[in-house]
Amino acid sequence: MDYKKILTIQDISCVGQCSMTVALPIISACGIETCVLPSAVLSTHTAGFTGFTFRDLSDDMPAIKAHWYRENITFDAIYTGYLGSTKQIDYVADIFSTCGGCNCVKIVDPAMADNGKLYPGFDGQYADAMKKLCSLADYVLPNITEACFLTDTEYKTSYDRQYIELLISKLANLGCANIILTGVSYVAGKTGVVVYEAGKYSYYEHDLMPNSCHGTGDIYASAFVGSLMRGKIPYEAAKIAADYTVECIKTTQRLDNHWYGAAFEPVLGKLIEALA
């Protein structure tokens, strides 16, 4: 058995089923050793909760990296999620170069925007820094809004395949080798993911759920990473991740008052089965 070791870098929301509390169990369930570098610790995530605590761990990141370097610790893959500042983006770029093995796969989820807007606290300077990080990645997983900010393209809610392929070509020009563009909907009631690999486009379409959940982007990215590192080709990994995310949303919709995240744990078995 080829036992891979991956590092994921993102924040921990202690309650809320997102970021690190999603990535660690999902990737582990895929049979991958999952190491973590928390960028911050929050009592809850910031969507719908008030009075949450926040501890910025930026200043700890270089010392952790330095220790790993002294111990000759490297990783088969490095996967980044939400990063809270341009300083953290710079630290991650350094970790890419110092802690990646000779064949380390670098995967960036540029979690910074949705629905045409940057997340609170982010600005153009942050988007520019994220462009540089994405240029170092083997795989990037933006949604349409993030792709627009990364490529200085006008955000549209109504679009065609030409618009999507233009976005992807601009991302490729940044240096992004393989692109997984999520939330692409060409017809009403459907959505999907476009996979760009080796200059070729493929599209996986599935039903658009009437109600989404906080953290589904993290669930999708983590399932994709786990599937990819289990040896699935990018399109198959994208399909497995999409199907799993839909199952998480369906499961959550059957629960009463579970408003703060997606119930991904009850259907982890289906993800594991898909990898068999």
Coordinates of N, CA, C and O in Angstrom, one line a residue, residues 97-215:
S97 N 8.3 25.5 -0.7 CA 9.7 25.3 -1.2 C 10.6 24.6 -0.3 O 11.6 23.9 -0.7
T98 N 10.2 24.6 1.0 CA 11.1 23.9 2.0 C 10.7 22.6 2.5 O 11.5 21.7 2.9
C99 N 9.4 22.4 2.5 CA 8.8 21.1 3.2 C 8.2 20.2 2.2 O 7.6 19.2 2.6
G100 N 8.2 20.6 0.9 CA 7.6 19.7 -0.1 C 8.7 18.7 -0.5 O 9.8 19.0 -0.7
G101 N 8.3 17.4 -0.6 CA 9.2 16.4 -1.2 C 9.5 16.7 -2.6 O 8.9 17.6 -3.2
C102 N 10.4 15.9 -3.2 CA 10.8 16.2 -4.6 C 9.6 16.1 -5.6 O 9.6 16.8 -6.6
N103 N 8.6 15.3 -5.2 CA 7.4 15.2 -6.1 C 6.1 15.7 -5.4 O 5.0 15.2 -5.6
C104 N 6.3 16.7 -4.5 CA 5.2 17.2 -3.7 C 4.1 17.8 -4.6 O 4.4 18.6 -5.4
V105 N 2.9 17.4 -4.3 CA 1.7 18.0 -5.1 C 1.2 19.2 -4.3 O 0.9 19.0 -3.1
K106 N 1.2 20.3 -4.9 CA 0.7 21.6 -4.2 C -0.7 21.9 -4.7 O -0.9 22.1 -5.9
I107 N -1.6 22.0 -3.7 CA -3.0 22.2 -4.0 C -3.5 23.4 -3.3 O -3.4 23.5 -2.0
V108 N -4.1 24.4 -4.0 CA -4.5 25.6 -3.4 C -6.0 25.8 -3.6 O -6.5 25.9 -4.7
D109 N -6.7 25.9 -2.5 CA -8.1 26.4 -2.6 C -8.1 27.9 -2.2 O -7.9 28.2 -1.0
P110 N -8.2 28.8 -3.1 CA -8.1 30.2 -2.8 C -9.3 30.8 -2.1 O -10.0 31.6 -2.7
A111 N -9.6 30.3 -1.0 CA -10.8 30.6 -0.2 C -10.9 32.0 0.2 O -10.3 32.4 1.3
M112 N -11.4 32.9 -0.6 CA -11.4 34.3 -0.3 C -12.6 35.1 -0.8 O -12.8 36.3 -0.5
A113 N -13.5 34.5 -1.5 CA -14.7 35.2 -2.1 C -15.8 34.3 -2.5 O -15.6 33.1 -2.8
D114 N -17.0 34.9 -2.7 CA -18.2 34.1 -3.2 C -19.2 35.2 -3.5 O -19.2 36.3 -3.0
N115 N -20.1 34.8 -4.4 CA -21.2 35.6 -4.8 C -20.8 37.0 -5.2 O -21.5 38.0 -4.9
G116 N -19.7 37.1 -6.0 CA -19.2 38.4 -6.5 C -18.5 39.3 -5.6 O -18.1 40.4 -6.0
K117 N -18.2 38.8 -4.3 CA -17.6 39.7 -3.4 C -16.5 39.0 -2.6 O -16.6 37.8 -2.4
L118 N -15.4 39.7 -2.2 CA -14.4 39.2 -1.4 C -15.0 39.0 0.0 O -15.9 39.7 0.4
Y119 N -14.4 38.0 0.8 CA -14.8 37.9 2.2 C -14.4 39.1 3.0 O -13.5 39.8 2.6
P120 N -15.1 39.4 4.1 CA -14.8 40.5 4.9 C -13.3 40.5 5.4 O -12.8 39.4 5.7
G121 N -12.6 41.6 5.3 CA -11.2 41.6 5.7 C -10.2 41.4 4.6 O -9.0 41.7 4.8
F122 N -10.7 41.0 3.4 CA -9.8 40.8 2.3 C -10.0 42.0 1.3 O -11.0 42.6 1.2
D123 N -8.9 42.3 0.6 CA -8.9 43.4 -0.4 C -8.1 43.0 -1.6 O -7.7 41.9 -1.8
G124 N -7.9 44.0 -2.5 CA -7.2 43.7 -3.7 C -5.7 43.2 -3.5 O -5.2 42.4 -4.2
Q125 N -5.1 43.7 -2.4 CA -3.7 43.3 -2.1 C -3.7 41.8 -1.8 O -2.8 41.1 -2.2
Y126 N -4.7 41.4 -1.0 CA -4.8 40.0 -0.7 C -5.0 39.1 -1.9 O -4.4 38.1 -2.1
A127 N -5.9 39.6 -2.8 CA -6.1 38.8 -4.1 C -4.9 38.7 -4.9 O -4.6 37.7 -5.5
D128 N -4.1 39.8 -4.9 CA -2.8 39.8 -5.7 C -1.9 38.8 -5.1 O -1.2 38.1 -5.8
A129 N -1.8 38.7 -3.8 CA -0.9 37.7 -3.1 C -1.4 36.3 -3.4 O -0.5 35.4 -3.6
M130 N -2.7 36.1 -3.4 CA -3.2 34.8 -3.8 C -2.9 34.4 -5.2 O -2.7 33.2 -5.5
K131 N -2.9 35.4 -6.1 CA -2.4 35.0 -7.5 C -1.1 34.4 -7.5 O -0.8 33.4 -8.2
K132 N -0.1 35.0 -6.7 CA 1.2 34.4 -6.7 C 1.3 33.0 -6.1 O 2.0 32.2 -6.6
L133 N 0.4 32.8 -5.1 CA 0.4 31.4 -4.5 C -0.2 30.4 -5.5 O 0.4 29.3 -5.6
C134 N -1.2 30.8 -6.2 CA -1.8 29.9 -7.2 C -0.9 29.6 -8.3 O -0.9 28.5 -8.9
S135 N 0.0 30.6 -8.6 CA 1.0 30.3 -9.7 C 2.0 29.2 -9.3 O 2.6 28.6 -10.2
L136 N 2.1 28.9 -8.0 CA 3.0 27.9 -7.5 C 2.4 26.5 -7.4 O 3.0 25.5 -7.2
A137 N 1.0 26.5 -7.6 CA 0.3 25.3 -7.3 C 0.2 24.4 -8.5 O 0.3 24.8 -9.7
D138 N 0.1 23.1 -8.2 CA -0.2 22.1 -9.2 C -1.7 22.0 -9.5 O -2.0 21.7 -10.7
Y139 N -2.5 22.3 -8.5 CA -3.9 22.3 -8.7 C -4.5 23.5 -7.9 O -4.1 23.8 -6.8
V140 N -5.4 24.2 -8.6 CA -6.2 25.3 -7.9 C -7.6 25.0 -8.0 O -8.1 24.4 -9.0
L141 N -8.4 25.3 -6.9 CA -9.8 25.0 -6.9 C -10.7 26.2 -6.5 O -11.3 26.3 -5.5
P142 N -10.7 27.2 -7.4 CA -11.5 28.3 -7.2 C -13.0 28.1 -7.6 O -13.3 27.3 -8.4
N143 N -13.9 28.9 -6.9 CA -15.2 29.1 -7.5 C -15.2 30.2 -8.5 O -14.1 30.8 -8.7
I144 N -16.3 30.5 -9.1 CA -16.3 31.5 -10.2 C -15.9 32.9 -9.7 O -15.1 33.6 -10.3
T145 N -16.4 33.3 -8.5 CA -16.0 34.6 -8.0 C -14.5 34.7 -7.7 O -13.9 35.7 -8.1
E146 N -13.9 33.7 -7.1 CA -12.5 33.7 -6.9 C -11.7 33.7 -8.2 O -10.7 34.4 -8.3
A147 N -12.2 33.0 -9.2 CA -11.5 33.0 -10.5 C -11.5 34.4 -11.1 O -10.5 34.8 -11.7
C148 N -12.6 35.1 -10.9 CA -12.7 36.5 -11.4 C -11.7 37.4 -10.7 O -11.0 38.2 -11.4
F149 N -11.6 37.3 -9.4 CA -10.6 38.2 -8.7 C -9.2 37.8 -9.0 O -8.3 38.6 -9.1
L150 N -8.9 36.5 -9.2 CA -7.6 36.1 -9.6 C -7.2 36.5 -11.0 O -6.0 36.6 -11.3
T151 N -8.2 36.8 -11.8 CA -7.8 37.1 -13.2 C -8.3 38.5 -13.7 O -8.2 38.8 -14.8
D152 N -8.8 39.3 -12.7 CA -9.3 40.6 -13.0 C -10.4 40.6 -14.1 O -10.3 41.4 -15.0
T153 N -11.3 39.7 -13.9 CA -12.4 39.5 -14.9 C -13.7 39.9 -14.3 O -13.9 39.7 -13.1
E154 N -14.6 40.5 -15.1 CA -15.9 40.9 -14.6 C -16.7 39.7 -14.1 O -16.8 38.7 -14.9
Y155 N -17.3 39.8 -12.9 CA -18.1 38.7 -12.4 C -19.5 38.7 -13.1 O -20.1 39.8 -13.1
K156 N -19.9 37.6 -13.5 CA -21.3 37.5 -14.1 C -22.0 36.4 -13.5 O -21.5 35.3 -13.2
T157 N -23.3 36.6 -13.3 CA -24.2 35.5 -12.8 C -24.8 34.7 -14.0 O -25.3 33.6 -13.8
S158 N -24.8 35.3 -15.2 CA -25.3 34.7 -16.4 C -24.1 34.6 -17.3 O -23.5 35.6 -17.7
Y159 N -23.8 33.4 -17.8 CA -22.6 33.2 -18.6 C -22.8 32.0 -19.5 O -23.8 31.2 -19.4
D160 N -21.8 31.8 -20.4 CA -21.8 30.6 -21.3 C -20.5 29.9 -21.2 O -19.6 30.3 -20.4
R161 N -20.3 28.9 -22.0 CA -19.1 28.1 -21.9 C -17.9 29.0 -22.3 O -16.7 28.8 -21.8
Q162 N -18.1 29.9 -23.2 CA -17.0 30.8 -23.7 C -16.4 31.6 -22.5 O -15.2 31.8 -22.4
Y163 N -17.3 32.1 -21.7 CA -16.9 32.9 -20.5 C -16.1 32.0 -19.5 O -15.1 32.5 -19.0
I164 N -16.6 30.8 -19.3 CA -15.9 29.9 -18.4 C -14.5 29.5 -18.9 O -13.6 29.5 -18.2
E165 N -14.5 29.3 -20.2 CA -13.2 28.9 -20.8 C -12.2 30.1 -20.8 O -11.0 29.9 -20.7
L166 N -12.7 31.3 -20.9 CA -11.9 32.5 -20.8 C -11.3 32.6 -19.4 O -10.1 32.9 -19.2
L167 N -12.1 32.4 -18.4 CA -11.7 32.4 -17.0 C -10.6 31.4 -16.8 O -9.5 31.7 -16.2
I168 N -10.8 30.2 -17.3 CA -9.8 29.1 -17.1 C -8.5 29.4 -17.8 O -7.4 29.2 -17.3
S169 N -8.6 30.0 -19.0 CA -7.4 30.3 -19.8 C -6.6 31.4 -19.1 O -5.4 31.3 -19.1
K170 N -7.3 32.3 -18.5 CA -6.6 33.4 -17.7 C -5.9 32.8 -16.5 O -4.8 33.2 -16.1
L171 N -6.5 31.9 -15.8 CA -5.9 31.2 -14.7 C -4.7 30.4 -15.1 O -3.6 30.4 -14.5
A172 N -4.8 29.7 -16.3 CA -3.7 29.0 -16.8 C -2.5 29.9 -17.1 O -1.3 29.6 -16.9
N173 N -2.8 31.1 -17.6 CA -1.8 32.1 -17.9 C -1.0 32.6 -16.6 O 0.1 33.1 -16.7
L174 N -1.7 32.5 -15.5 CA -1.0 32.8 -14.2 C 0.0 31.8 -13.9 O 0.9 32.1 -13.0
G175 N -0.1 30.6 -14.4 CA 0.8 29.5 -14.1 C 0.2 28.4 -13.4 O 0.8 27.4 -13.0
C176 N -1.2 28.4 -13.3 CA -1.9 27.3 -12.7 C -1.9 26.1 -13.6 O -2.5 26.2 -14.7
A177 N -1.3 25.0 -13.3 CA -1.2 23.9 -14.2 C -2.5 23.2 -14.4 O -2.9 22.8 -15.5
N178 N -3.2 22.9 -13.3 CA -4.5 22.1 -13.4 C -5.5 22.9 -12.6 O -5.3 23.4 -11.5
I179 N -6.7 23.1 -13.2 CA -7.7 24.0 -12.6 C -9.0 23.2 -12.4 O -9.5 22.5 -13.4
I180 N -9.6 23.3 -11.2 CA -10.9 22.7 -10.9 C -11.8 23.9 -10.6 O -11.7 24.4 -9.5
L181 N -12.6 24.3 -11.5 CA -13.5 25.4 -11.3 C -14.9 24.9 -10.8 O -15.6 24.2 -11.6
T182 N -15.3 25.3 -9.6 CA -16.5 24.8 -9.0 C -17.7 25.8 -9.2 O -17.5 27.0 -9.5
G183 N -18.9 25.2 -9.0 CA -20.1 26.1 -9.1 C -20.4 26.6 -10.5 O -21.0 27.7 -10.6
V184 N -20.2 25.8 -11.5 CA -20.4 26.2 -12.9 C -21.8 25.6 -13.3 O -22.0 24.4 -13.4
S185 N -22.7 26.6 -13.6 CA -24.1 26.2 -13.9 C -24.4 26.7 -15.3 O -24.5 27.9 -15.5
Y186 N -24.7 25.8 -16.2 CA -25.1 26.2 -17.6 C -26.6 26.2 -17.8 O -27.1 26.9 -18.7
V187 N -27.3 25.4 -17.0 CA -28.8 25.3 -17.1 C -29.4 25.4 -15.8 O -28.8 25.0 -14.8
A188 N -30.7 25.8 -15.7 CA -31.4 26.0 -14.4 C -31.5 24.6 -13.8 O -31.8 23.6 -14.4
G189 N -31.3 24.6 -12.4 CA -31.4 23.4 -11.7 C -30.2 22.5 -11.7 O -30.3 21.4 -11.0
K190 N -29.2 22.8 -12.4 CA -28.0 22.0 -12.5 C -26.8 22.9 -12.1 O -26.8 24.1 -12.4
T191 N -25.8 22.3 -11.6 CA -24.5 22.9 -11.4 C -23.4 21.8 -11.6 O -23.7 20.7 -11.9
G192 N -22.1 22.2 -11.5 CA -21.1 21.2 -11.7 C -19.7 21.8 -11.6 O -19.5 23.0 -11.1
V193 N -18.8 21.1 -12.1 CA -17.4 21.5 -12.0 C -16.7 21.2 -13.3 O -16.9 20.2 -14.0
V194 N -15.9 22.2 -13.7 CA -15.1 22.1 -14.9 C -13.6 21.7 -14.5 O -13.0 22.4 -13.6
V195 N -13.1 20.7 -15.1 CA -11.8 20.3 -14.9 C -10.9 20.6 -16.1 O -11.2 20.2 -17.2
Y196 N -9.8 21.3 -15.9 CA -8.9 21.7 -16.9 C -7.6 21.0 -16.6 O -6.9 21.3 -15.6
E197 N -7.2 20.1 -17.5 CA -5.9 19.4 -17.3 C -5.2 19.1 -18.6 O -5.9 18.7 -19.6
A198 N -4.0 19.5 -18.7 CA -3.2 19.3 -19.9 C -3.8 19.9 -21.1 O -3.8 19.3 -22.2
G199 N -4.4 21.1 -20.9 CA -5.0 21.8 -22.0 C -6.4 21.3 -22.5 O -6.9 21.8 -23.4
K200 N -6.9 20.4 -21.7 CA -8.2 19.8 -22.1 C -9.3 20.1 -21.0 O -9.0 20.2 -19.8
Y201 N -10.5 20.4 -21.5 CA -11.6 20.7 -20.6 C -12.6 19.4 -20.5 O -12.8 18.7 -21.4
S202 N -13.1 19.2 -19.2 CA -14.1 18.2 -19.0 C -15.1 18.8 -18.0 O -14.7 19.7 -17.2
Y203 N -16.3 18.4 -18.0 CA -17.3 19.0 -17.2 C -18.2 17.9 -16.5 O -18.6 17.0 -17.2
Y204 N -18.3 18.0 -15.2 CA -19.2 17.0 -14.5 C -20.4 17.8 -13.9 O -20.2 18.7 -13.1
E205 N -21.6 17.4 -14.3 CA -22.8 18.1 -14.0 C -23.6 17.3 -13.0 O -23.7 16.1 -13.1
H206 N -24.2 18.0 -12.0 CA -25.1 17.3 -11.1 C -26.2 18.2 -10.7 O -26.2 19.4 -11.0
D207 N -27.2 17.7 -9.9 CA -28.3 18.6 -9.5 C -27.8 19.7 -8.6 O -26.9 19.5 -7.8
L208 N -28.5 20.9 -8.7 CA -28.2 22.0 -7.9 C -29.1 21.9 -6.7 O -30.4 21.9 -6.8
M209 N -28.6 21.8 -5.5 CA -29.4 21.6 -4.3 C -30.1 23.0 -4.0 O -29.5 24.0 -4.1
P210 N -31.4 22.9 -3.6 CA -32.1 24.2 -3.3 C -31.5 25.0 -2.2 O -31.6 26.2 -2.2
N211 N -30.9 24.3 -1.2 CA -30.3 25.0 -0.1 C -28.9 24.5 0.1 O -28.7 23.2 0.2
S212 N -27.9 25.4 0.2 CA -26.6 24.9 0.4 C -26.3 25.0 1.9 O -27.2 25.4 2.7
C213 N -25.0 24.7 2.3 CA -24.7 24.8 3.7 C -23.3 25.4 3.9 O -22.5 25.4 2.9
H214 N -23.0 26.1 5.0 CA -21.7 26.6 5.2 C -20.7 25.5 5.3 O -20.9 24.4 5.8
G215 N -19.5 25.7 4.6 CA -18.5 24.8 4.7 C -18.4 23.7 3.6 O -17.5 22.9 3.5

